[in-house]
Short mmCIF file of C-alpha atoms in Angstrom, two decimals:
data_model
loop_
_atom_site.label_atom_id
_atom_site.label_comp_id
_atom_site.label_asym_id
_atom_site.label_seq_id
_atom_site.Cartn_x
_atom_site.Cartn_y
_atom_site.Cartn_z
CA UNK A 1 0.00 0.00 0.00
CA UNK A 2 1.57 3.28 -0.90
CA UNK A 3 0.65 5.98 2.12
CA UNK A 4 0.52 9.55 0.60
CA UNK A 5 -0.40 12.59 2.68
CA UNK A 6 -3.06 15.33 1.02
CA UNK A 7 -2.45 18.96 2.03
CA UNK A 8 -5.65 18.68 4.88
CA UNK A 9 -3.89 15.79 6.62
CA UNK A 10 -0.44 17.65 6.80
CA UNK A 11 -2.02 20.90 8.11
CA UNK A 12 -3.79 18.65 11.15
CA UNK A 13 -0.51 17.26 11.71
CA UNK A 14 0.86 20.68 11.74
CA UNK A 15 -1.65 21.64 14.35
CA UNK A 16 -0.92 18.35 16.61
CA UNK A 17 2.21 19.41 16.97
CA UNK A 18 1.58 22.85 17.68
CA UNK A 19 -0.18 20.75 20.91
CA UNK A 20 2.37 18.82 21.51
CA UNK A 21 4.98 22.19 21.43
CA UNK A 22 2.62 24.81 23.09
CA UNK A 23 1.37 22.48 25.46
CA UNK A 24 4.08 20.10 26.40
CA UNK A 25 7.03 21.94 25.78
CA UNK A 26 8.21 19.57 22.80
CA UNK A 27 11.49 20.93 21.47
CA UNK A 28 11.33 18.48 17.99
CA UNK A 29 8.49 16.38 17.13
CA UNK A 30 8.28 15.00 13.74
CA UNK A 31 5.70 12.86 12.07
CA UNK A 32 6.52 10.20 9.27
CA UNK A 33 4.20 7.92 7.27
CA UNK A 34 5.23 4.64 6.00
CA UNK A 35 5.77 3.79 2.18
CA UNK A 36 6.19 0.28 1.21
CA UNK A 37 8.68 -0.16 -1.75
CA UNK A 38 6.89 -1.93 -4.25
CA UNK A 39 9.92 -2.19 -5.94
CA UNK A 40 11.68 -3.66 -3.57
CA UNK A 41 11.76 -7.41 -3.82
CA UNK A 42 11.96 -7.77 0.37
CA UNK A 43 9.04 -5.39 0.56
CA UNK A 44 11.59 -2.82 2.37
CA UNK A 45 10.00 0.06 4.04
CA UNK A 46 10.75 3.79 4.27
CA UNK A 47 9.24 6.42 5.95
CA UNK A 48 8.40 10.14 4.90
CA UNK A 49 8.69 13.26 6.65
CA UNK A 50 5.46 14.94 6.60
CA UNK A 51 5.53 17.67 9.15
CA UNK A 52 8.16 18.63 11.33
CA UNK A 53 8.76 21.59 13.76
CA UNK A 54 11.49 23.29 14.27
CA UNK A 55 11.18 23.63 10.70
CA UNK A 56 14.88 23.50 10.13
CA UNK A 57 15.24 19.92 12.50
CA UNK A 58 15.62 16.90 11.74
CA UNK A 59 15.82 13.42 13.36
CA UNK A 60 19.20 11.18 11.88
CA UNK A 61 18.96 7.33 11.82
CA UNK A 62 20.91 7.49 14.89
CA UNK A 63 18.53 9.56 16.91
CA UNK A 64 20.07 12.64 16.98
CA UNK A 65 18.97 16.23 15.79
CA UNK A 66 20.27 17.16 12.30
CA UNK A 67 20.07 21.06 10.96
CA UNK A 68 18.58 21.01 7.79
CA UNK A 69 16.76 23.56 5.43
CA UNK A 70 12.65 22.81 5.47
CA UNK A 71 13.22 21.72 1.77
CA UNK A 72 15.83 19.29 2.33
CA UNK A 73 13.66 17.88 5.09
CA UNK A 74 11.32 15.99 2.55
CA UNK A 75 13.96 14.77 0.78
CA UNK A 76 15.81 13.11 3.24
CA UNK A 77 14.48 9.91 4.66
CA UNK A 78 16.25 7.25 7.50
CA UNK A 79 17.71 4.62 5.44
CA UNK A 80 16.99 2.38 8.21
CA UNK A 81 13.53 3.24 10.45
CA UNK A 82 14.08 0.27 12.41
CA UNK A 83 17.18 1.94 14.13
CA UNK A 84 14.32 4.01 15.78
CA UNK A 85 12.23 1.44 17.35
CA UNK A 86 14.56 0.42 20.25
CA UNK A 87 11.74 -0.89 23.11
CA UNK A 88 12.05 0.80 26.29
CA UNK A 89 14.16 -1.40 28.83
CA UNK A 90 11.16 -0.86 31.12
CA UNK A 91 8.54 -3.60 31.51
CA UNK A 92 5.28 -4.06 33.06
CA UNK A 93 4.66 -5.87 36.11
CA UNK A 94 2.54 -8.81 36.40
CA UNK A 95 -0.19 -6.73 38.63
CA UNK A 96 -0.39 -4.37 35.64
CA UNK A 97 -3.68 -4.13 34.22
CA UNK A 98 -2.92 -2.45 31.30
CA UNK A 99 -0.55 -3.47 28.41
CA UNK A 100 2.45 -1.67 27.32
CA UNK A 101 1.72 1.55 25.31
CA UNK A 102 2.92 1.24 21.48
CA UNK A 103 5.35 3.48 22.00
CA UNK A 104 9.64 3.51 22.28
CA UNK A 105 11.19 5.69 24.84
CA UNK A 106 14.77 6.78 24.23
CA UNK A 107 16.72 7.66 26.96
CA UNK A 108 12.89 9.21 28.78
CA UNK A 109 13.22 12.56 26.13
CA UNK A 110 12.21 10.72 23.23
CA UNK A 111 8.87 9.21 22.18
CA UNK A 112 8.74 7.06 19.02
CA UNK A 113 4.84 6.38 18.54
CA UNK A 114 3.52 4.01 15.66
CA UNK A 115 0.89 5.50 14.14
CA UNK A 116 -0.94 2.68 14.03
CA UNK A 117 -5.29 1.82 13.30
CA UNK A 118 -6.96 -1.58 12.74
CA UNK A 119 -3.68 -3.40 13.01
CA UNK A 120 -2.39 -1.29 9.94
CA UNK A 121 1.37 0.02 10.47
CA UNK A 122 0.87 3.75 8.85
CA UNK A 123 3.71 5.98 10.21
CA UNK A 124 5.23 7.56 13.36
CA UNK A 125 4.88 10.75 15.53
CA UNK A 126 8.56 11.29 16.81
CA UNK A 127 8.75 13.64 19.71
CA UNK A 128 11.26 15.03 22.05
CA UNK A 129 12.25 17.23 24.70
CA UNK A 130 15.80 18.58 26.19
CA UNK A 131 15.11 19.78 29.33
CA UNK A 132 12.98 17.22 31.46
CA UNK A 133 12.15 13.54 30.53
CA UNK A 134 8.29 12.97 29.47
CA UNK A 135 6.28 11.71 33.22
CA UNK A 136 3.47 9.12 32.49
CA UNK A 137 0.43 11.64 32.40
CA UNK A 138 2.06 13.03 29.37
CA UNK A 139 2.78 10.24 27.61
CA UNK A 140 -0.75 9.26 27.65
CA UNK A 141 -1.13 12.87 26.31
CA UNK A 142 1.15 12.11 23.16
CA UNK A 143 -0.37 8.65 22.96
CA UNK A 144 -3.73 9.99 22.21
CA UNK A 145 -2.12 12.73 19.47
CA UNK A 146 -1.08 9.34 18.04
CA UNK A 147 -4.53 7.92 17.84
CA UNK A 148 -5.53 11.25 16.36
CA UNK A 149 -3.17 11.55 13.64
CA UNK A 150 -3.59 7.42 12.78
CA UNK A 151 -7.02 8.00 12.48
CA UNK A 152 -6.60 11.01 10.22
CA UNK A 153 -4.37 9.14 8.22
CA UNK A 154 -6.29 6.04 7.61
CA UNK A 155 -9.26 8.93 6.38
CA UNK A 156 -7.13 10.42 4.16
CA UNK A 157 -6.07 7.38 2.54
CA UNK A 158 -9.81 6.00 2.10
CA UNK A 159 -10.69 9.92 0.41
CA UNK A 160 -6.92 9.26 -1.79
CA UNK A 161 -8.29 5.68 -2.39
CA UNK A 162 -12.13 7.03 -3.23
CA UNK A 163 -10.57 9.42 -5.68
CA UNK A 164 -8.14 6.50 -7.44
CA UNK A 165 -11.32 4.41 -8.12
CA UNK A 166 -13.36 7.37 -9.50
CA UNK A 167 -10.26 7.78 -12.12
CA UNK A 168 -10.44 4.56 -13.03
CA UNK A 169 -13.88 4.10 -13.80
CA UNK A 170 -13.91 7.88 -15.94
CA UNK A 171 -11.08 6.14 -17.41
CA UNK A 172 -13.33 3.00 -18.45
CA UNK A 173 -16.17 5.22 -19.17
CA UNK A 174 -13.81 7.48 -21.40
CA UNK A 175 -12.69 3.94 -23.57
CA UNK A 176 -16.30 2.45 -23.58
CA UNK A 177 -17.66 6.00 -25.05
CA UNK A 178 -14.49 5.91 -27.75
CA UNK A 179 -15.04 1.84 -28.73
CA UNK A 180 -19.37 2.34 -29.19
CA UNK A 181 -18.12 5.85 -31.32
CA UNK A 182 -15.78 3.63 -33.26
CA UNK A 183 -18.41 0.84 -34.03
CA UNK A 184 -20.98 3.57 -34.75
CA UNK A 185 -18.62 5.44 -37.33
CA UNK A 186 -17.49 2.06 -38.78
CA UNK A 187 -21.08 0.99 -39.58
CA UNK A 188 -22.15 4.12 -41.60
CA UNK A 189 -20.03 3.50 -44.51
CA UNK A 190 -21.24 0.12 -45.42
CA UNK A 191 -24.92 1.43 -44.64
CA UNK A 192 -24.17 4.05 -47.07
CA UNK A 193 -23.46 1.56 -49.70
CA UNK A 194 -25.88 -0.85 -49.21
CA UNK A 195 -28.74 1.91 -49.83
CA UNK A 196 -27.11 2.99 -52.83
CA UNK A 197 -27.20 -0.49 -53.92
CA UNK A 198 -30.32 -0.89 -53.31
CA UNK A 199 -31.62 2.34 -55.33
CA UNK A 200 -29.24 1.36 -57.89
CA UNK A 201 -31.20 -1.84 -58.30
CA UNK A 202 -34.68 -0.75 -57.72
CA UNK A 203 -33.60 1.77 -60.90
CA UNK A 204 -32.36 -0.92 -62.87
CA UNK A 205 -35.49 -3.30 -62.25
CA UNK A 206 -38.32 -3.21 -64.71
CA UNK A 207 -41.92 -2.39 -63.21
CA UNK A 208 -43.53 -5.29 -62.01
CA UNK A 209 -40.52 -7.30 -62.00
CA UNK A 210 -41.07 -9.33 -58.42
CA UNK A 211 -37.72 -8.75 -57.50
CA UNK A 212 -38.55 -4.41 -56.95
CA UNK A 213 -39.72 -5.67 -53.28
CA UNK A 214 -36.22 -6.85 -52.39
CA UNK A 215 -34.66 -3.61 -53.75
CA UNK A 216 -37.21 -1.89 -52.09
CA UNK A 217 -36.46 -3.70 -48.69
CA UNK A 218 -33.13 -3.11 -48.90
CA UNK A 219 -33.60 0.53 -49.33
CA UNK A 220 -36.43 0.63 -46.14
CA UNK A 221 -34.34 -1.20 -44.07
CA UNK A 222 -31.19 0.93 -44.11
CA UNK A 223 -33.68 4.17 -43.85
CA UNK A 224 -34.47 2.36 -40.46
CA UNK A 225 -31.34 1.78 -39.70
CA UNK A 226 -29.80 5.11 -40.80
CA UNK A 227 -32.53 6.67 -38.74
CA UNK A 228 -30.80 4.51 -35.51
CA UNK A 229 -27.57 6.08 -36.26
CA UNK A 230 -28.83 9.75 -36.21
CA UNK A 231 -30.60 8.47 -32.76
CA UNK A 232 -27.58 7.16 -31.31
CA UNK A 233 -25.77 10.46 -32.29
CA UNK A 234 -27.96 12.49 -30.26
CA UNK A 235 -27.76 10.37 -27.27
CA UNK A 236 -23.64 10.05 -27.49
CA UNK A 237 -23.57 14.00 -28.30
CA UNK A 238 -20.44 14.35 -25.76
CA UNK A 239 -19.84 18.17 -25.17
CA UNK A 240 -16.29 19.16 -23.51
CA UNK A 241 -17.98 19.02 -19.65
CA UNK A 242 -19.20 15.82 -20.02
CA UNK A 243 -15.72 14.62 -21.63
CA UNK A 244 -13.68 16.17 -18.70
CA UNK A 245 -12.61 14.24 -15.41
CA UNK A 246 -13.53 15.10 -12.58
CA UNK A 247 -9.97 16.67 -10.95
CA UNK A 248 -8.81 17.62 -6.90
CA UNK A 249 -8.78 20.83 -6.21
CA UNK A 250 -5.94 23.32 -7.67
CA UNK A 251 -4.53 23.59 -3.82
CA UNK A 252 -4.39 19.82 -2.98
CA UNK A 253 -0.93 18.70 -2.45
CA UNK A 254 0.56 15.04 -2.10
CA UNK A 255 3.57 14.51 -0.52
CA UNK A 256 5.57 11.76 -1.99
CA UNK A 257 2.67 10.42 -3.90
CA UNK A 258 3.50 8.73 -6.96
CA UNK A 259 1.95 9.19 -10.07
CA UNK A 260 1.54 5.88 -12.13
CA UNK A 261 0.46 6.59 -16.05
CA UNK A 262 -2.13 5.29 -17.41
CA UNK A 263 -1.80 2.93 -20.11
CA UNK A 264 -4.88 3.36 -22.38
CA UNK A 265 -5.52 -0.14 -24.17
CA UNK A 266 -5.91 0.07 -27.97
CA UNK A 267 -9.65 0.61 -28.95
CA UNK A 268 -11.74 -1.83 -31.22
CA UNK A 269 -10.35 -0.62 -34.82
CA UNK A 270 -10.58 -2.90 -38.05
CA UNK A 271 -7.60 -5.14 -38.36
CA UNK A 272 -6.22 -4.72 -34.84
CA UNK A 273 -3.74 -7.60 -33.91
CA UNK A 274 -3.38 -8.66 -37.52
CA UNK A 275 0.08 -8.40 -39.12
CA UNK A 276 1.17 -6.45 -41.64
CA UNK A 277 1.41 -8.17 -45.21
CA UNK A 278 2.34 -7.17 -48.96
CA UNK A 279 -0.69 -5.18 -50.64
CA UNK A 280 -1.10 -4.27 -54.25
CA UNK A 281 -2.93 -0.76 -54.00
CA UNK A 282 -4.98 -1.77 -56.96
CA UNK A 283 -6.35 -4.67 -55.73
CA UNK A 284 -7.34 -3.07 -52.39
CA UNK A 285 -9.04 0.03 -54.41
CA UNK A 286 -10.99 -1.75 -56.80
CA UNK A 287 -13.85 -2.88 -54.55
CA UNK A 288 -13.84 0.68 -52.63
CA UNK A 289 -14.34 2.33 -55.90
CA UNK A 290 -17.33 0.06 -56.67
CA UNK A 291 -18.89 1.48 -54.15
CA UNK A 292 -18.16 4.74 -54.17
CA UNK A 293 -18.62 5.50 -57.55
CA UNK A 294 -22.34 4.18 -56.75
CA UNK A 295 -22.81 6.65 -54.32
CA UNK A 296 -21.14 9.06 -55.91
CA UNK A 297 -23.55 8.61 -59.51
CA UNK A 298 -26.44 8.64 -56.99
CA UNK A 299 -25.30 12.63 -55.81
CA UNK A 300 -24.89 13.71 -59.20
CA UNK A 301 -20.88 13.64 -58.26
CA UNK A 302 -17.88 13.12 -61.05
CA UNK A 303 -15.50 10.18 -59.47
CA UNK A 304 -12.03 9.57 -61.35
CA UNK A 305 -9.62 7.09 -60.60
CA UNK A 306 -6.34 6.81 -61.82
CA UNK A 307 -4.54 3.83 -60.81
CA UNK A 308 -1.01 2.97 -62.86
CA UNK A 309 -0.07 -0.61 -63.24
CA UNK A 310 2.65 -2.16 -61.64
CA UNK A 311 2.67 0.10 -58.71
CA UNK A 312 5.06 -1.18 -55.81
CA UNK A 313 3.82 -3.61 -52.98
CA UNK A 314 3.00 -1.92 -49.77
CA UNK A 315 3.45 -2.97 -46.46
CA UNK A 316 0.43 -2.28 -44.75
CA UNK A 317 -2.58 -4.27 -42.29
CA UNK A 318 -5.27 -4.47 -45.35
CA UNK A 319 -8.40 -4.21 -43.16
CA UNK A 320 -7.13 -1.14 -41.58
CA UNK A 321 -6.19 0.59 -44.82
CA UNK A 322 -9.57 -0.12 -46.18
CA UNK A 323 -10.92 1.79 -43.41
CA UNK A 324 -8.64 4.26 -43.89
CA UNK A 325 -9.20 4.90 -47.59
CA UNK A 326 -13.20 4.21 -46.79
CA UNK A 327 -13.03 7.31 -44.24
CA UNK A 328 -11.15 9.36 -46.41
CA UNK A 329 -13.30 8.57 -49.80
CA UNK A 330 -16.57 8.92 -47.60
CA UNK A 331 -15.20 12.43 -46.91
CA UNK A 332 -14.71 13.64 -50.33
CA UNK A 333 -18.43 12.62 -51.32
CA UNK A 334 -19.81 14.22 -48.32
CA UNK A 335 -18.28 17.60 -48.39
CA UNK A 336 -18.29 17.74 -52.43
CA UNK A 337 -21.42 19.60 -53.75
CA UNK A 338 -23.77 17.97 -56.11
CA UNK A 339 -22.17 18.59 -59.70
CA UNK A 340 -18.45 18.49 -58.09
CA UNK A 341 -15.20 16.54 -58.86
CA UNK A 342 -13.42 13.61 -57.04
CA UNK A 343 -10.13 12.65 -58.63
CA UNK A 344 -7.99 9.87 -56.95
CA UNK A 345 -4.32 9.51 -57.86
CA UNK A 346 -2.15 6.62 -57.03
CA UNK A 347 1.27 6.34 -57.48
CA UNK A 348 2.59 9.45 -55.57
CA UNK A 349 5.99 8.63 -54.29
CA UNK A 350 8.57 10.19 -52.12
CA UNK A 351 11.61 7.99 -50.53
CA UNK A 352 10.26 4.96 -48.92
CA UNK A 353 6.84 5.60 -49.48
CA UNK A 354 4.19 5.00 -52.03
CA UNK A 355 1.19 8.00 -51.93
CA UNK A 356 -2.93 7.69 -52.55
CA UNK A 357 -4.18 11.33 -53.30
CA UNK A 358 -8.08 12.24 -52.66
CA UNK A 359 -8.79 15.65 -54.33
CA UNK A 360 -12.36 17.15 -53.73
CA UNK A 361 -14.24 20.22 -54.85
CA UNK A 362 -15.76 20.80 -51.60
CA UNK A 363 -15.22 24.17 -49.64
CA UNK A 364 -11.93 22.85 -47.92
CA UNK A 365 -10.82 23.13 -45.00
CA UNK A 366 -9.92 26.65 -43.28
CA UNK A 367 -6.38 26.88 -41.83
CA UNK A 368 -6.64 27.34 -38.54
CA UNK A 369 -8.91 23.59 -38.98
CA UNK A 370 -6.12 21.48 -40.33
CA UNK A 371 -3.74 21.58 -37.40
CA UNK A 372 -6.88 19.76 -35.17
CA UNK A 373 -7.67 17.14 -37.97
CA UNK A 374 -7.26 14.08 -36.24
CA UNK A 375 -8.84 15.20 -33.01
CA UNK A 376 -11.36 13.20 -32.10
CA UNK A 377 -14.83 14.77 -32.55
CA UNK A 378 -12.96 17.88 -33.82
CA UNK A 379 -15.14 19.65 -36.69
CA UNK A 380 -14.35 22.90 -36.98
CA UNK A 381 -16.14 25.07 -39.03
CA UNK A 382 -17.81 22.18 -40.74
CA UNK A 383 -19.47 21.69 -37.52
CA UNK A 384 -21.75 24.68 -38.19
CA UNK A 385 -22.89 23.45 -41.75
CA UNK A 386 -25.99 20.95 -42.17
CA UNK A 387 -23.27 18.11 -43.05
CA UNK A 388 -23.79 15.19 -40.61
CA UNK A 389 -20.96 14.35 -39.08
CA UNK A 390 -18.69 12.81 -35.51
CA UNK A 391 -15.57 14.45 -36.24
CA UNK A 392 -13.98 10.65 -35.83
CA UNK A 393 -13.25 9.65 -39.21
CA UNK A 394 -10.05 11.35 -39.59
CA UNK A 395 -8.94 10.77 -36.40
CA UNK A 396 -9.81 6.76 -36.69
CA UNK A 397 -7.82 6.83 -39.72
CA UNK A 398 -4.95 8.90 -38.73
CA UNK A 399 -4.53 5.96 -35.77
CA UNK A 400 -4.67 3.53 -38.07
CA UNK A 401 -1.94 4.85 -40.54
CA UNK A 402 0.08 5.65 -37.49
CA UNK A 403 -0.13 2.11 -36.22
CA UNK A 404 1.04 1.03 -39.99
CA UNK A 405 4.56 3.60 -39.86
CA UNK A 406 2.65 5.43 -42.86
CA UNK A 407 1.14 9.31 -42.80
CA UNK A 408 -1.56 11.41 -43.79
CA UNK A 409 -0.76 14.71 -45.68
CA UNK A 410 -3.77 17.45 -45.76
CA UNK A 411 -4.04 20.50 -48.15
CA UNK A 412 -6.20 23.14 -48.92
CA UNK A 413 -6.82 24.23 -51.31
CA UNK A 414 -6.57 21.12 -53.00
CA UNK A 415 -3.13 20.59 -54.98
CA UNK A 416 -5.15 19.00 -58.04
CA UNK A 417 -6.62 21.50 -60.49
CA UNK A 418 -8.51 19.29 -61.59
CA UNK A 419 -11.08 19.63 -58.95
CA UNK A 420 -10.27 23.01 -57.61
CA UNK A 421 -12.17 25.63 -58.12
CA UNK A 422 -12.25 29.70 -56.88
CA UNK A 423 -15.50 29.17 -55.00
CA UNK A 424 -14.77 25.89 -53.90
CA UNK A 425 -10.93 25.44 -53.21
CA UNK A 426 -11.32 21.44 -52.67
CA UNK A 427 -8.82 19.71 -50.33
CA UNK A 428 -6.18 17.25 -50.71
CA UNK A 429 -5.30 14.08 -48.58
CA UNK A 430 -2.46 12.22 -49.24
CA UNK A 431 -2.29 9.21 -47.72
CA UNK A 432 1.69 7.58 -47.63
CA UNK A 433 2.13 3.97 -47.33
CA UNK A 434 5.45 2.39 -46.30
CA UNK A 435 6.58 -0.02 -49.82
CA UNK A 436 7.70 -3.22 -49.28
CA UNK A 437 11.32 -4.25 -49.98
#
């Protein structure tokens, strides 16, 4: 168990030594708490210096007062607490009814007291003073300032341990919010094309041919489902309160608390834990195209592809660059107008690297936008238009191309003239793939 010490509990031991100064005429008192070395293969113990007054004293290893500065008092720590805990040579007789105190005297000026509650070994309250020893009525005195600051302590730790568990589970809530988000986004696309497919047949079906009805069920059934989605965006419509964690105050201090980081485990994203294999670009655009030339017919959109043979291999996790290029395409025919341009260029290359470009005659993308993209649920300006949108689709896809050593390159106003226009500058992804050797 690691014992740290919020700013509350080091002001009441402050304040119990104040007592134990102002009212017994301590000349050093000094509490520690107890840190277990989880390093430490023996399960060694140390002990911290929370409070101590004078402010410039200090207690050695061998029991004797040290001069230090108040800053150098937190730093040093007795390499060896158990040199403190010699028992008192004194012993109860066998008329005694009560048992022996948990406390240490040394020499009859010094108290060593284990701060101790429910059998748990938390710290000590070290007190001294030079000019008479400590008579039995006072001890009990300094005995119950004990019980006081044990009790204290064990509080503090439940609030430190309340506060721990709270983290945590904003942590959990934080990844279960990002996986449904993920699952969500990932389902629109293929929705998208299976109602395009569906109108596509319906128009290519004679009336009265029987098969209209499955077209037509088709094309119901991902209405009802698209109307789901929009559903499910207004309940998961996170705004930045409900997205931060709940914090301490600015004036809480821990003394020799350790911070552990929080490892965040990878989120549900297509192809995760699959290995990276030798891809022919063509062959993983040609069904992408399929579909988004459907969709894009269906909006009244021009779609090029360019796509040179005998492009090099790249060395990339196919399902993941599918999404990728899915996110990217989906893009392009949401933000270009009806009567716009889509022109996608393979074979871009720069040293190592093999580039897909995705031009679009949309309204691009303002500068002061581009340094966020890849934020998740970052929109921008485009978050003021009528376009539907999460804001996650770039930022899936820039994690995915990041967990594949490849990049993402964004311009605007797009650096293809061939969809670039004055009133609608377009933008540019570029999208570079590591090529296989």
């Amino acid at each position: 168990m690691l014992m740290s010490a919020s700013s509350d509990f080091v002001a009441l031991c402050r304040e119990q030594i104040a007592l134990l100064t102002q009212g017994l005429g301590a000349s050093l008192s000094v509490v520690y708490l107890t840190q277990e070395l989880v390093e430490s293969p023996t399960g060694e113990a140390k002990l911290i210096p929370v409070a101590v007054y004078p402010e410039t004293a200090l207690i050695s290893p061998e029991g004797e007062m040290v001069e230090i500065t108040a800053r150098q008092q937190l730093m040093l720590l007795p390499q060896q607490p158990g040199s403190l805990l010699t028992p008192s040579p004194v012993t109860n007789s066998a008329d005694d009814q009560k048992p022996s105190p948990p406390e240490y005297l040394l020499d009859g000026h010094q108290i060593v007291l284990p701060l101790v509650h429910e059998g748990m070994m938390m710290g000590l309250l070290v007190t001294s003073r030079d000019d008479r020893p400590w008579n039995e009525q006072e001890q009990g005195q300094i005995h119950k300032v004990g019980q006081t600051l044990a009790i204290a302590c064990i509080l503090d730790q439940r609030r430190a341990w309340l506060q721990h568990q709270l983290h945590q589970q904003q942590i959990l809530q934080e990844q279960q919010r990002d996986l449904l988000d993920n699952l969500l986004h990932q389902f629109r696309n293929p929705l998208t094309a299976l109602r395009t497919f569906g109108k596509l047949l319906i128009k290519r079906l004679r009336p009265g041919d029987p098969n209209r009805t499955v077209g037509e069920n088709i094309v119901r059934e991902s209405d009802r489902l698209k109307e789901l989605l929009q559903k499910f965006d207004q309940v998961i419509d996170w705004t930045e309160a409900d997205l931060a964690t709940i914090a301490l105050p600015e004036n809480e201090v821990f003394v020799e608390a350790t911070v552990q980081k929080e490892t965040k485990p990878a989120l549900l994203l297509p192809g995760t834990g699959e290995q990276v294999t030798d891809c022919s670009i063509a062959d993983l655009l040609t069904p992408l195209l399929i579909s988004a030339k459907a969709i894009a017919q269906e909006r009244n959109i021009k779609l090029k592809a360019v796509i040179p043979q005998n492009l090099p291999l790249v060395r990339v996790n196919t399902k993941a660059l599918q999404e990728v290029l899915s996110n990217i395409i989906d893009n392009a025919l949401k933000y270009t107008p009806p009567g716009g341009k889509i022109y996608l260029q393979a074979g871009q290359e720069k040293p190592n690297f093999q580039g897909i470009a995705i031009s679009d005659s949309g309204p691009g993308i303002p500068p002061e936008d581009i340094a966020h993209l890849g934020e998740r649920h970052y929109r921008g300006v485009q978050a003021q238009t009528e376009i539907p949108g999460t804001g996650l689709g770039l930022a899936i896809a820039k994690q995915l191309i990041e967990q594949m050593q490849g990049e993402i390159a964004v311009f605007s106003p797009a650096i293809n003239s061939q969809s670039a226009s004055t009133h609608a500058p377009g933008t540019t992804f570029i999208i570079w793939l590591p090529i296989s050797y």
